[in-house]
Amino acid sequence: MNELKLSKLEKYLSGKVPYVPRDILQGMDLVMKENPSRYRVSIDRNFYPTSFKVEDDFRNGIAAYRGFQSSLRPTSQGLALCLDSSVLAFRKPLAVIEYLKENIPEFDGVYLDLNSRQKVTNTLKGLAVRVTHRLTKQKFSIAGLTAKTTCDLWFDFVDPKGKDPTVKVSLVEYFREKYGKDIAYQGMPCLILGRNNRTNHVALEFCILVEGQRYRKELLDDVSQEILKKKSLAWPPERRKTISEMMQAHDELAIRTVLKRDVAQNFGLRIDKNMTIVEGRVIGPPDLRLGAPDGTVDIIRVENEKRQWNLAENSVVLRTKDFIKNMTNGSGSLGIRMEEPLICRFAEKHHGYKYLKRMSETRIGVVTQCCLFIHANRGDDKFFGNLCLKINAKLGGISKKSTTPSIAAVVSSINWPAVNRYAARVCPQDHRTERILEFGPMCQDLINTYFQLNKVNPKKIVIFRDGVSEGQFDMVLNEKLSDLKNAVYDDNSKPALTLVVAQKRHQTRLFLENFGEGGPTGNVPPGTVVDTKIVHPFEFDFYLCSHYRRIGTSKAVRYCVLWNQNSFTSDQLQELIYNLCFTFARSTRPVSLVPPVYYADLVAYRGRIFQEVAKEFQSHTVPSNSTTQFDQSFYKLHPDLQNIMFFNQSNQGGGRGRGAHHQPPAQQEWGNRPPVQANQPPAQQAWVDRPPVQSNQPPAQQAWGNRPSVQANQPPTQQAWVNRPPVQGNQPPAQQAWRYRPPQTPPPQVQQPHPQGGVPTGGRVNAWTVRPQGQSAPSPPPSPVQPLPSAAGIDHLILFLPISILILLFLSADELDIQKLKISDQELPSSSSESKGNQIQPIKRPDHGGTVAIKTVKLHVNHFPVKFDPKRTIIHYDVDVKPAPSTDRRPMKRTVRKSDLRVIRDKLFSDDPRFDILQTAYDGEKNIFSAVKLPTGEFQVNLADDEGAKSGSYIFTIKFVNELKLSKLKDYLRGSLSYSPRDILQGMDLVMKENPSGRRICVGRSFYSPEYMTDFDLNNGVAAYQGFQQSLKPTSQGLALCLDYSVLTFRKPWPVIEFLTEHLERFGGVNDVKSRRRDVNNALKGLKVRVIHRRTKQKYTIAGLTEEDARDCYFDLVDPEGNNPPQRISLVRYFQDKWNRNIMHQNVPCLELGKNNRSNKVPIEFCVLVEGQRYPKEYLDDDRALFLKDLTLAKPWVRKRTINEMVQAEDGPCGAVSRNFGIEVDVNMTNVVGRVISAPELKLGGPNPVRVDADKRQWNLLGKSFVDAKSVDRWALLEFTDGDRKKKLQVNEFINNLMGRCRNLGIRMEVPLLHRVTRMYEFSSVNRLENLLKNVVEESTRLAKGKLQLIVCVMTKKDPGYKFLKWVSETRIGVVTQCCLSGQANKPKGQDQYFSNLCLKINVKLGGSNFVLNGKLPHFDIGDDVMFIGADVNHPGAMNASCPSIAAVVGTVNWPAANRYAARVAPQAHRTEKIINFGTMCADLVNTYAQLNRVKPRKIVVFRDGVSDGQFGMLLEEELLDLKKAIYDNHYQPTITLIVAQKRHQTRLFIENRHDGGASGNVPPGTVVDTKIVHPFDFDFYLCSHYGSLGTSKPTHYYVLWDENGFKSDLLQKLIYDMCFTFARCTKPVSLVPPVYYADLVAYRGRMFQEALMESTRGSSPSNVSFDPSLYSMHSDLENIMFFV
C-alpha cells in the first residue's frame, strides 16, 4: 500500500524531480482507463465498443469495431493523454443460429451433412456463449457439437435431494419441464458447453455469442480484408474526426450510467478535449547521386511533394523482354553486366522459402532473389525496377549513394561517406530476452569489418536501437552501451558514441490543421519534424515523419537520444536522420524509419526464418532435447555473404514487409507494444536543462574502462584533466576524485528492486540525454556531425550500428542481470573521506584550526552538549492514517488533515496499553521513532467531537522501517565513519522536539509559547510571542543541541468581539459589526475559531459574515432518525432548544463557518479565536513594527538569558521523552575561545594607507578620495516630484551638494545635460517608463557627443514601479540609474554622509573603484590571477507555485584588487536550488575576465550561498562538475576551491566578559571560532566579520567542500575577513563575504525583473514569459559593470 502524491508528478514535469514517477503515472493511467474498461471490450491495451456501425458490417457474422488505445505522457506542455483510433474485426454477438447463417452460406438451420457439420464445428469451437433459457450471466466455451441430434439426446436425471431414483430423460422434455422452453431445431445437434469431462448440452437456439470475440483478419476473404485495411488505414480527416469523437465518448458513457461523473473527474483529472496545436518544421530533402547510362553521375533533386524520384533514365534500373531475356539483355545499358543469375520464381508463396534462404546464405554462399510467377509475367517496369534494386544491393552495388530463441540482429554501415552499404550479424539468444547478449562481440566484429574494408577504424559511431520502450532505456544505457565500449575501446581507438532509440509503436499522430496543405492524401509533408510541446519536458526527443503516406494516416517515428558524445544539436540530428531515410536501397522514396533500424529488422526476421529451419531440422534429425535452435553456428552466414546486403528481401513476393504473420515495426498499424513490467526500473532523468555538453555524459574522448554503477545523485564520469597544478596533501587530486580508474576486478552487481514492488531508490543515473540548448558549451565540444550530403569530404567518421531483436514480450527487471553504470568504484583518497555509496564527501580539515590572532576572547555559544547511550537503538516506523471505510456507503474522504494526525496518534497511544506515548516521538505526518518495539499493523481509532479533531473512525497503520543503532553515530563523531548518519540524526532530532511540539505552538521549525508576556502586547489584538528553534549538530566536542531565540506575532486567542474591539480602530463593539461589515470581514475571513456553545475542540474556518442578522436566520432541521419530516426553524430557537443558549446579540450577523457549500451559521458571541494564528509583520503600523524590531533584535545578554531559560523550561527540549531514549542535555552553554583577526589596511586616493577604527573597524571618507574615480561627464536628472508640494526637490541645492561631494571624493562631475520633471504616475506602467527613459537618453545624446552615462532619479516615495525602472534601464536602455528619495535629499542635516553614500554607488556603477586593500590578498601572489565567484538562488514566495527561481552568479574581473564584479542572472525551474546553467554562466564570466585581462584566471575560489548541509552532495557532484566541464580543456585547467557561506543557522556567540565586546556587548569584528562547536573533521569555521550595532551579532558559517588551492585555516579565514572590507557600498566590513553578498543582490535584481515581466505581460501568458532567459539578459553596455550595487 502506498500513497501517491501528485505533487511529485508536478515537480517532475517542472524539472525538480529527476526521475520518472512511474507509479503515479501508472495509477493515473489506470484511472483514465477505468471508464472505458467498464463499458467497452478490452483487448490488450485497446478498448472497443460493444456495438458496431452499420457501415462496418461485413455481412458474414463479422463486423469491424472502431476502438482506441490511450496512454498518459509527460510532455513539455504538461501531462497529456495520447489517444489513437484502431479497428479490429470481431464476431457479432448474434444468436448462434443467426451467426451460422451469415458465416456459412450453405447453413440452413434444418440439416447438417458431414461437410457442413465439420464447418460448423470449426467455426464455433472455442467461442464463448451465453445461454438464454435461464437467467444467468455466466459464459460458456463451446467444446464442439453433439454426435446426435437434439431429439435423440437422453441423459440420466438425478434428483438433487436424493428422494427419487435416477431416471432417463430426453433433452427436449427436460427443457420443456424445467425451463418451459420448446426446442424448435430438434433436427440439429446441440452445443457441448462443458469442460473437464463435464458435459453440458444446450440447444443451438438458446446460445448467443459473447461480445468482443476477435476474428483474425487473415481468415477474412480478400474483399473483407481489403475493406478492413481501408478502415484501419483511415485518411487523416477521418481519423482525426474519429479520435475527437472517442474523446467525447468518455463523458457520454458516464452520463448514461448511475455514476453521473467520469471516474477520472472524481480523481480530480480534467482533460482538454481539444487536440494539441503544435508547429511542425519541414526539413528540405537532400540531393541524390545516381549513375547515368553514359557512365556519368547525375545529381537528382527530390522536390516533389512525395519526395520520390524515377529510375527510368538512370543506370540502376534493369529493363526486360520476357523475364530472363529482359533481365539479362537490358542490364548492359543500365551499368550492370548480368550473365547467369540465380533467380527463383515461385508459382505461389511457399513455406519452403525459408529452406532456400538458409541453404543459399549459410551453406552455398550465393545470393538468391525470389519473386512470384504472376508478378514476373506482368512485366511492368516498376516491378523489375524494384527487383533490380534488391539484386544490385545484394551484390554490393550502390543504388543511391520460451523454448524458442529470440533473434538478435546488428547491422552497420561499412562505407563512408556514402553510408549505404551494410554488413549484418545475427545471433540466437535466450527466449524472450530483450537484451542483446552478444552485442559487444557482434559490434566488434562489424568494426573489424569496417577496418578491413576502409583501412581505418571509425572515429564516431551513431547507434540506432529499435524495439524498446521508455522503461527499458536503463537496460540500453547501462548494459548495451557498456558492452559496446568494453568490446571496442582500447588505447588507440575510442570512438565517440551517440545512442538513439527509434520508436514506431506509439499512439502519437500528426494532423494538418488545413488538410489542403498536405496534398491529395491530407497527410503531413515528408520531412515534418516536431520537437516542441508534445515531446518530453526536458529530454532529447522528437517526432519525424520522413515518408510520404499514400494510404491512411502518416505515423511519425519518435527518436529518443539517450547518449550523445557527438554533440548533436536538434537540427543536425534531425537532418541527418531524414537524409539517411533517402538511402534505403529497396525504394525510390524516403522510408518511414531510419535505414539502419529498418535493415536490422529485416536481418532479425531473416534470423527467424533460420530458426524455423533449425526447429524443423531438430525435430527430424536430432533428439528432442537438442539445442540446435540455440546453436550460433547454425545462423552463421557464408563468408561470401557476410559483408553484403543479402537480407534485402523480407518475404517471398519481393515486396516490403514481413508477410502476413511477421510485419516489421515500421509497417505495423494494428499491433500493440507489449506491456512494460511493473517492477522494471523507471527511466529516470537526472539533470534538467543542462547546456549542450551534457553533464550526465562524459566527453567524447573520455576513456571508458569497466564502468560500475553510480548512486542516484552521483555525478557522471569526468574527463581526465591533464597538466593540473599540484594540489595540497590533504586534498584529493581532481583526476582521482572525478575520473574513473578501471578496477582490477569486475564491477559489483547492483541489487535489484525487490520483486514485490516498490520504487528503486537509486534510479537510472546514466539517464536519457537532455535536450541541447543553444549551439555549444563554452568549452570546445567535439566537431559536430554534419548531415551526410555535406560530409562527403570527411574520411571514416561515422559507423551506424542499428540494433533490432525479434521477440514477443519484454523481460521484467528482476529477471535481468542488470549491471548499472558507475562513476567510480575506487576508494577516494584519505583526505576526502570515504563516501557512502561512492558520493563525494567534503574535504577534511587541513590542520587543527587557526592560531593567528591579535587577541583572544572567551565566548559562550548556544550549543548545549548532548549525551547518549551508544548501546541503545531507536526503532523507525512508517505511519499511514486514513479514514475508516464508511458503513453507509457514503464517499470516503481520502486524506486526513495534518492538524488531526497528532490527535489521532495521541488517542491511539493513550487508549491502547501496548503503546507508551512517552517512549515515542512523532513528526505529525509519516514517521514514528520509538525507544521500544511497537506492535505493527492496522489499528482503528474512534474520535469523538470533543477531542480536538474531526469526529469519526480512522485506520492508523504502523509499519516497521529500520533499527537505528546509536553506535553508528558514535563512530561518525569519532571519525571512523566517513558519511553522516542522517537517519539517526533525524530520529534523535525528532525525539528532542517531541516535548515542545506537544506543548507549544509549532510554526515551521520553531516552537512558540501559547501565552504572551505583558511586555510583548502590541495592543491591537496582536501580541509578540517568544519562541525558539533548535537543531542537533555533530561537533568536535560531540553531539550538541543548538537553540536560538525568536519572536513572532500572533493574534490573541480572544473572543471574536473582544479581538475586533482592540484590532479595529474606533470599533465600538458588537453594535458596529453591521456598519463596519467590510472591515470585519477583512479582519476575520480565513481565521480559525472554536465554538463555546457546546463541548468540542473542533476548529472551524471563518468564511465571512452572514447576509442576514441572527434573528433572521432560518434553516431546515432534519430528524436524524428519519421519523419526522424536515422542520423550518429559526437559529435563535434552535440554540435555545438544542444548546440551552440565548443569543444576546440577535441584531448582528452571524459567522459563516461552513465549507463546501454547507452552511454552518454560529452567532459571533459564541466564537473564540484559536491560538497560534500568525499576524504578518508587514501589516503592522510603523510604531508597532519598530517595537517588534526591538523585541526581535534583542541585546546579547537578553538573548543569552532567554535561551538559557528556554532550554531549562518544562516545555523545552529536555522532556521526559528524550530522557526515555537515554538522551541527556547539559543545560550550560559551551565555552569556547575565539580568536580576533587583525583588520587590513586600505588604500584610497591618497598616498598613505588608511587604518580602520580599532573598535568598529570603520573608516571615514572625510578628506579622502576614491582610488579610481570615474568622471561623470554626461548625466541627466529625472525628478518624479511634480504635483507633490511637500516633497518637491530643491533642485539647485541637490545638484550642488551632489557635485560638491563628488568633487571631494575625486569624481569630476559636470552639470546635468538634462533636467526633466514628471510625476510618480510614470511608475505605473512599463511602457510609460520606457518611453520616458528613451526620450531622456535621446535628448541627452543630441546635447552631447557621447551616450548618457547616468540618470539620477529622485522619487517622492518608494514605489512598486521601481522594478520597472531598473528592468527597463538595465536591459533595454543600457544606462545605469541612481535612485534617491526627495525627503532624504532635502534634509538639512547629515547631507555629507548621505551624498557620500550616493557617490559610493555612482562611482562603482560607472566602473570605478572606491577603495582596495593595501597589499596582496592572503595566500595568493600578484601573478596568480585569481577569480572569486559568488552564486546564489532567489526563490519565489511560499504561496507562489509557478514563478521561476532566479539564479545569479558574479565574478571578479580585476586582479589583484579583486573588487570589481561582472554578473550573470537567469531564471530556472520553480524552487530549484541547483543552478541549472552554472557551468555556462561561470564560463561566460571566465571569458569576460580573459577579455579584460588578456589572461584567464589561474585560480578560482567559488563562494556558494543558500544551501544546507543536506545539499552539499548536489554542489560537489553536479554544480562543481558543471563548472569543470564548462571551463576545462586540454590547455586550461585552473585550480578550484568551493566554499559554502551559511547565514541561516542558529549558532550565536556571546562574550563571557562584557568589556571584551565594546558598547553593543557583541563579539568584536574579526572574531573566528574553529574549535569545539565546528564539525568533528570537516573544514568549517564561524567568522563574525562585522560590528553588531543592533541586537546580537550572527556569525557566518563557512564550509569548505573542495580545495585544490591548498588553503590552511589561518590564511583562508584572513582572506575572507579582508575581502569583507572591499564591499563597495559602505565604509565598514560586511557580515558576508562580498561575492556572496553581490550574488544575493543580483538574484534579487533578477526577481525584480521577473516581477516586472509578470506585470508588464499580464493577460498574455506571463508565467511562460518569466522563464525566458533572454528577457533577463543585461544590456551589452552594462553586463560587465556593477549595475546592481
Tab-separated table of C-alpha atoms in Angstrom, residues 772-1070:
chain	number	residue	atom	x	y	z
A	772	PRO	CA	20.554	20.539	-26.096
A	773	GLN	CA	20.148	24.278	-25.541
A	774	GLY	CA	21.875	26.551	-27.988
A	775	GLN	CA	24.789	25.681	-30.187
A	776	SER	CA	27.712	24.880	-27.956
A	777	ALA	CA	29.084	24.972	-24.487
A	778	PRO	CA	31.804	27.407	-23.570
A	779	SER	CA	34.409	24.665	-23.707
A	780	PRO	CA	35.120	23.463	-27.238
A	781	PRO	CA	32.878	20.477	-27.957
A	782	PRO	CA	33.772	17.694	-30.372
A	783	SER	CA	33.262	18.549	-34.005
A	784	PRO	CA	29.561	18.296	-34.731
A	785	VAL	CA	28.401	15.592	-37.083
A	786	GLN	CA	27.174	17.213	-40.272
A	787	PRO	CA	24.355	15.812	-42.406
A	788	LEU	CA	25.566	13.183	-44.791
A	789	PRO	CA	25.330	15.035	-48.106
A	790	SER	CA	27.588	17.809	-46.822
A	791	ALA	CA	30.116	15.453	-45.237
A	792	ALA	CA	31.469	13.842	-48.366
A	793	GLY	CA	34.907	15.227	-47.800
A	794	ILE	CA	35.388	13.658	-44.365
A	795	ASP	CA	37.032	10.251	-44.193
A	796	HIS	CA	35.797	7.436	-41.991
A	797	LEU	CA	33.849	9.287	-39.345
A	798	ILE	CA	30.550	7.546	-38.771
A	799	LEU	CA	29.659	3.905	-38.279
A	800	PHE	CA	25.970	3.230	-37.805
A	801	LEU	CA	25.207	0.317	-35.516
A	802	PRO	CA	21.476	-0.342	-35.597
A	803	ILE	CA	20.059	-2.939	-33.275
A	804	SER	CA	16.913	-4.991	-33.630
A	805	ILE	CA	15.576	-8.019	-31.857
A	806	LEU	CA	12.556	-10.152	-32.721
A	807	ILE	CA	10.666	-11.023	-29.527
A	808	LEU	CA	7.103	-11.195	-28.257
A	809	LEU	CA	7.325	-9.950	-24.676
A	810	PHE	CA	9.725	-7.861	-22.658
A	811	LEU	CA	11.657	-9.279	-19.773
A	812	SER	CA	10.958	-7.763	-16.375
A	813	ALA	CA	13.738	-6.079	-14.461
A	814	ASP	CA	14.012	-8.702	-11.743
A	815	GLU	CA	14.792	-11.342	-14.402
A	816	LEU	CA	17.623	-9.326	-15.896
A	817	ASP	CA	21.177	-9.359	-14.672
A	818	ILE	CA	21.416	-5.590	-14.776
A	819	GLN	CA	24.827	-4.077	-14.162
A	820	LYS	CA	24.458	-0.361	-13.602
A	821	LEU	CA	26.996	2.114	-14.887
A	822	LYS	CA	29.000	3.750	-12.124
A	823	ILE	CA	31.268	6.746	-11.872
A	824	SER	CA	33.891	5.300	-9.672
A	825	ASP	CA	34.241	2.218	-7.579
A	826	GLN	CA	37.619	3.224	-6.270
A	827	GLU	CA	38.283	4.378	-2.763
A	828	LEU	CA	38.730	8.119	-2.567
A	829	PRO	CA	41.983	9.380	-1.104
A	830	SER	CA	42.144	9.610	2.612
A	831	SER	CA	41.866	13.352	2.676
A	832	SER	CA	38.481	13.242	1.055
A	833	SER	CA	36.556	10.914	3.206
A	834	GLU	CA	35.301	7.553	2.170
A	835	SER	CA	31.926	8.022	0.600
A	836	LYS	CA	28.601	6.484	1.256
A	837	GLY	CA	27.542	4.893	-1.975
A	838	ASN	CA	30.590	6.497	-3.654
A	839	GLN	CA	29.327	10.006	-3.056
A	840	ILE	CA	31.960	12.714	-2.944
A	841	GLN	CA	32.369	13.989	0.607
A	842	PRO	CA	33.606	17.411	1.769
A	843	ILE	CA	37.328	17.589	2.391
A	844	LYS	CA	38.903	17.126	5.791
A	845	ARG	CA	40.232	19.970	7.894
A	846	PRO	CA	43.867	20.546	6.853
A	847	ASP	CA	45.034	21.347	10.395
A	848	HIS	CA	43.787	21.655	13.972
A	849	GLY	CA	42.368	25.108	13.394
A	850	GLY	CA	43.916	28.540	13.113
A	851	THR	CA	46.360	30.068	15.543
A	852	VAL	CA	46.906	33.658	14.360
A	853	ALA	CA	45.138	36.355	16.390
A	854	ILE	CA	45.672	39.846	17.771
A	855	LYS	CA	43.767	38.753	20.856
A	856	THR	CA	41.528	36.016	22.166
A	857	VAL	CA	38.102	36.287	23.790
A	858	LYS	CA	36.239	33.819	25.958
A	859	LEU	CA	32.863	33.033	24.495
A	860	HIS	CA	29.672	31.244	25.377
A	861	VAL	CA	27.952	29.531	22.459
A	862	ASN	CA	24.340	28.380	22.395
A	863	HIS	CA	25.479	24.790	21.787
A	864	PHE	CA	24.373	22.510	24.619
A	865	PRO	CA	26.273	19.193	24.801
A	866	VAL	CA	24.104	16.097	24.334
A	867	LYS	CA	24.955	12.732	25.850
A	868	PHE	CA	23.504	9.472	24.520
A	869	ASP	CA	23.990	5.779	25.118
A	870	PRO	CA	25.683	4.257	22.038
A	871	LYS	CA	24.415	0.815	23.019
A	872	ARG	CA	20.813	1.835	22.516
A	873	THR	CA	18.725	1.518	19.386
A	874	ILE	CA	15.983	3.754	18.021
A	875	ILE	CA	13.323	1.960	16.008
A	876	HIS	CA	11.885	3.749	12.999
A	877	TYR	CA	8.281	3.110	11.925
A	878	ASP	CA	6.271	4.364	8.969
A	879	VAL	CA	2.790	5.712	9.674
A	880	ASP	CA	-0.247	5.933	7.420
A	881	VAL	CA	-3.560	7.381	8.593
A	882	LYS	CA	-6.764	7.121	6.584
A	883	PRO	CA	-10.457	7.424	7.345
A	884	ALA	CA	-12.078	4.098	8.040
A	885	PRO	CA	-14.462	2.838	5.334
A	886	SER	CA	-17.990	4.115	5.867
A	887	THR	CA	-20.718	1.605	6.632
A	888	ASP	CA	-23.447	3.685	4.997
A	889	ARG	CA	-21.694	3.701	1.585
A	890	ARG	CA	-21.029	7.401	1.700
A	891	PRO	CA	-17.974	8.584	-0.245
A	892	MET	CA	-14.905	8.124	1.899
A	893	LYS	CA	-12.569	11.067	2.326
A	894	ARG	CA	-9.145	10.069	1.082
A	895	THR	CA	-6.935	12.254	3.253
A	896	VAL	CA	-6.754	13.385	6.846
A	897	ARG	CA	-5.905	16.921	7.815
A	898	LYS	CA	-2.365	17.336	9.024
A	899	SER	CA	-3.581	19.075	12.144
A	900	ASP	CA	-5.640	15.991	13.071
A	901	LEU	CA	-2.863	13.420	12.699
A	902	ARG	CA	-1.228	14.070	16.063
A	903	VAL	CA	-4.614	13.986	17.815
A	904	ILE	CA	-5.304	10.581	16.285
A	905	ARG	CA	-1.888	9.290	17.317
A	906	ASP	CA	-2.332	10.570	20.865
A	907	LYS	CA	-5.771	8.955	21.071
A	908	LEU	CA	-4.468	5.554	19.946
A	909	PHE	CA	-1.429	5.604	22.216
A	910	SER	CA	-3.411	6.713	25.251
A	911	ASP	CA	-6.183	4.119	24.784
A	912	ASP	CA	-4.046	1.115	23.855
A	913	PRO	CA	-1.798	-0.064	26.735
A	914	ARG	CA	0.632	-1.627	24.232
A	915	PHE	CA	1.785	1.858	23.278
A	916	ASP	CA	3.798	4.117	25.563
A	917	ILE	CA	3.496	7.654	24.299
A	918	LEU	CA	6.470	8.778	26.395
A	919	GLN	CA	8.680	6.247	24.611
A	920	THR	CA	7.898	7.527	21.120
A	921	ALA	CA	8.393	10.633	19.002
A	922	TYR	CA	6.052	11.514	16.128
A	923	ASP	CA	6.722	14.030	13.362
A	924	GLY	CA	2.997	14.652	12.812
A	925	GLU	CA	2.997	13.030	9.376
A	926	LYS	CA	4.696	9.777	8.373
A	927	ASN	CA	7.363	8.842	10.910
A	928	ILE	CA	7.446	7.491	14.443
A	929	PHE	CA	10.708	6.841	16.276
A	930	SER	CA	10.422	4.622	19.307
A	931	ALA	CA	12.688	3.574	22.146
A	932	VAL	CA	10.844	0.258	22.399
A	933	LYS	CA	9.314	-2.120	19.910
A	934	LEU	CA	5.762	-1.252	18.891
A	935	PRO	CA	3.036	-3.527	17.548
A	936	THR	CA	2.615	-3.146	13.810
A	937	GLY	CA	-0.431	-3.428	11.607
A	938	GLU	CA	-3.708	-1.555	11.285
A	939	PHE	CA	-5.452	-0.028	14.307
A	940	GLN	CA	-8.862	1.599	14.335
A	941	VAL	CA	-9.148	4.904	16.210
A	942	ASN	CA	-12.522	6.431	17.066
A	943	LEU	CA	-12.593	10.141	17.782
A	944	ALA	CA	-15.388	11.967	19.484
A	945	ASP	CA	-16.345	15.536	18.638
A	946	ASP	CA	-14.630	16.966	21.694
A	947	GLU	CA	-11.169	15.525	21.158
A	948	GLY	CA	-9.638	18.241	19.014
A	949	ALA	CA	-10.122	16.716	15.577
A	950	LYS	CA	-12.954	15.836	13.264
A	951	SER	CA	-15.033	13.079	14.769
A	952	GLY	CA	-15.066	9.698	13.069
A	953	SER	CA	-13.161	6.463	12.669
A	954	TYR	CA	-9.654	6.267	11.315
A	955	ILE	CA	-7.271	3.479	10.357
A	956	PHE	CA	-3.811	4.048	11.827
A	957	THR	CA	-1.274	1.799	10.089
A	958	ILE	CA	2.201	1.221	11.553
A	959	LYS	CA	4.972	-0.454	9.567
A	960	PHE	CA	8.492	-1.259	10.674
A	961	VAL	CA	11.184	0.580	8.691
A	962	ASN	CA	14.575	0.257	10.333
A	963	GLU	CA	16.567	-0.049	13.527
A	964	LEU	CA	18.930	2.876	14.102
A	965	LYS	CA	21.935	1.928	16.176
A	966	LEU	CA	23.377	4.888	18.043
A	967	SER	CA	26.801	3.254	17.957
A	968	LYS	CA	26.951	4.306	14.314
A	969	LEU	CA	26.618	7.952	15.366
A	970	LYS	CA	29.382	7.497	17.883
A	971	ASP	CA	31.621	6.076	15.160
A	972	TYR	CA	30.893	9.092	12.983
A	973	LEU	CA	31.700	11.567	15.745
A	974	ARG	CA	34.991	9.766	16.372
A	975	GLY	CA	35.873	9.917	12.656
A	976	SER	CA	35.756	6.166	11.986
A	977	LEU	CA	32.635	6.556	9.828
A	978	SER	CA	33.069	8.988	6.959
A	979	TYR	CA	29.475	9.756	5.962
A	980	SER	CA	26.872	11.401	8.130
A	981	PRO	CA	24.220	9.004	9.538
A	982	ARG	CA	21.389	11.380	8.670
A	983	ASP	CA	18.660	8.897	9.545
A	984	ILE	CA	19.946	8.645	13.120
A	985	LEU	CA	20.309	12.401	13.449
A	986	GLN	CA	16.790	12.813	12.062
A	987	GLY	CA	15.387	10.399	14.612
A	988	MET	CA	17.213	11.980	17.552
A	989	ASP	CA	16.261	15.470	16.386
A	990	LEU	CA	12.625	14.417	16.350
A	991	VAL	CA	12.955	12.964	19.828
A	992	MET	CA	14.327	16.274	21.097
A	993	LYS	CA	11.388	18.106	19.512
A	994	GLU	CA	8.671	15.826	20.842
A	995	ASN	CA	8.267	17.679	24.146
A	996	PRO	CA	7.925	21.227	22.753
A	997	SER	CA	5.842	20.097	19.768
A	998	GLY	CA	3.158	18.779	22.105
A	999	ARG	CA	3.114	21.815	24.395
A	1000	ARG	CA	3.941	24.800	22.214
A	1001	ILE	CA	2.700	26.401	19.026
A	1002	CYS	CA	4.588	24.921	16.080
A	1003	VAL	CA	5.332	27.283	13.176
A	1004	GLY	CA	7.709	25.811	10.651
A	1005	ARG	CA	10.675	24.580	12.658
A	1006	SER	CA	10.092	26.958	15.566
A	1007	PHE	CA	8.143	26.469	18.788
A	1008	TYR	CA	6.344	29.392	20.440
A	1009	SER	CA	4.796	29.742	23.852
A	1010	PRO	CA	0.984	29.517	23.899
A	1011	GLU	CA	0.918	32.627	26.108
A	1012	TYR	CA	2.422	36.049	25.608
A	1013	MET	CA	4.125	38.281	28.118
A	1014	THR	CA	2.503	41.558	29.077
A	1015	ASP	CA	5.520	43.498	27.849
A	1016	PHE	CA	5.096	41.915	24.419
A	1017	ASP	CA	1.494	43.085	23.866
A	1018	LEU	CA	1.147	45.196	20.721
A	1019	ASN	CA	-2.333	46.376	21.828
A	1020	ASN	CA	-4.198	45.792	18.556
A	1021	GLY	CA	-5.455	42.271	19.094
A	1022	VAL	CA	-1.943	41.106	18.311
A	1023	ALA	CA	0.957	40.194	20.575
A	1024	ALA	CA	4.566	39.129	20.132
A	1025	TYR	CA	5.258	35.584	21.315
A	1026	GLN	CA	8.644	34.268	22.313
A	1027	GLY	CA	9.864	31.008	20.887
A	1028	PHE	CA	12.907	29.060	19.834
A	1029	GLN	CA	14.316	26.993	17.026
A	1030	GLN	CA	16.569	24.037	17.686
A	1031	SER	CA	18.667	21.507	15.832
A	1032	LEU	CA	21.149	18.748	16.617
A	1033	LYS	CA	24.650	19.262	15.283
A	1034	PRO	CA	27.659	16.938	15.246
A	1035	THR	CA	30.575	18.954	16.607
A	1036	SER	CA	34.142	18.415	17.719
A	1037	GLN	CA	33.004	18.055	21.334
A	1038	GLY	CA	30.333	15.528	20.372
A	1039	LEU	CA	26.643	15.899	19.670
A	1040	ALA	CA	25.247	19.329	20.569
A	1041	LEU	CA	21.805	20.898	20.753
A	1042	CYS	CA	21.820	24.320	19.112
A	1043	LEU	CA	18.928	26.508	20.267
A	1044	ASP	CA	18.219	30.121	19.384
A	1045	TYR	CA	15.576	32.613	20.396
A	1046	SER	CA	12.977	34.103	18.048
A	1047	VAL	CA	9.879	36.314	18.199
A	1048	LEU	CA	6.729	36.103	16.091
A	1049	THR	CA	3.437	37.999	16.094
A	1050	PHE	CA	0.172	36.119	16.641
A	1051	ARG	CA	-3.428	37.156	17.021
A	1052	LYS	CA	-4.533	36.886	20.592
A	1053	PRO	CA	-6.805	33.880	21.303
A	1054	TRP	CA	-9.683	36.107	22.404
A	1055	PRO	CA	-13.416	36.036	21.826
A	1056	VAL	CA	-14.102	37.441	18.377
A	1057	ILE	CA	-15.876	40.555	19.677
A	1058	GLU	CA	-13.015	41.435	22.013
A	1059	PHE	CA	-10.480	40.878	19.247
A	1060	LEU	CA	-12.375	43.172	16.870
A	1061	THR	CA	-12.727	45.843	19.543
A	1062	GLU	CA	-8.974	46.080	20.014
A	1063	HIS	CA	-7.930	45.284	16.456
A	1064	LEU	CA	-10.107	47.733	14.519
A	1065	GLU	CA	-9.637	51.407	15.181
A	1066	ARG	CA	-12.686	53.188	16.554
A	1067	PHE	CA	-14.643	49.960	16.737
A	1068	GLY	CA	-17.447	50.464	19.253
A	1069	GLY	CA	-18.219	46.844	19.968
A	1070	VAL	CA	-20.767	44.367	18.688
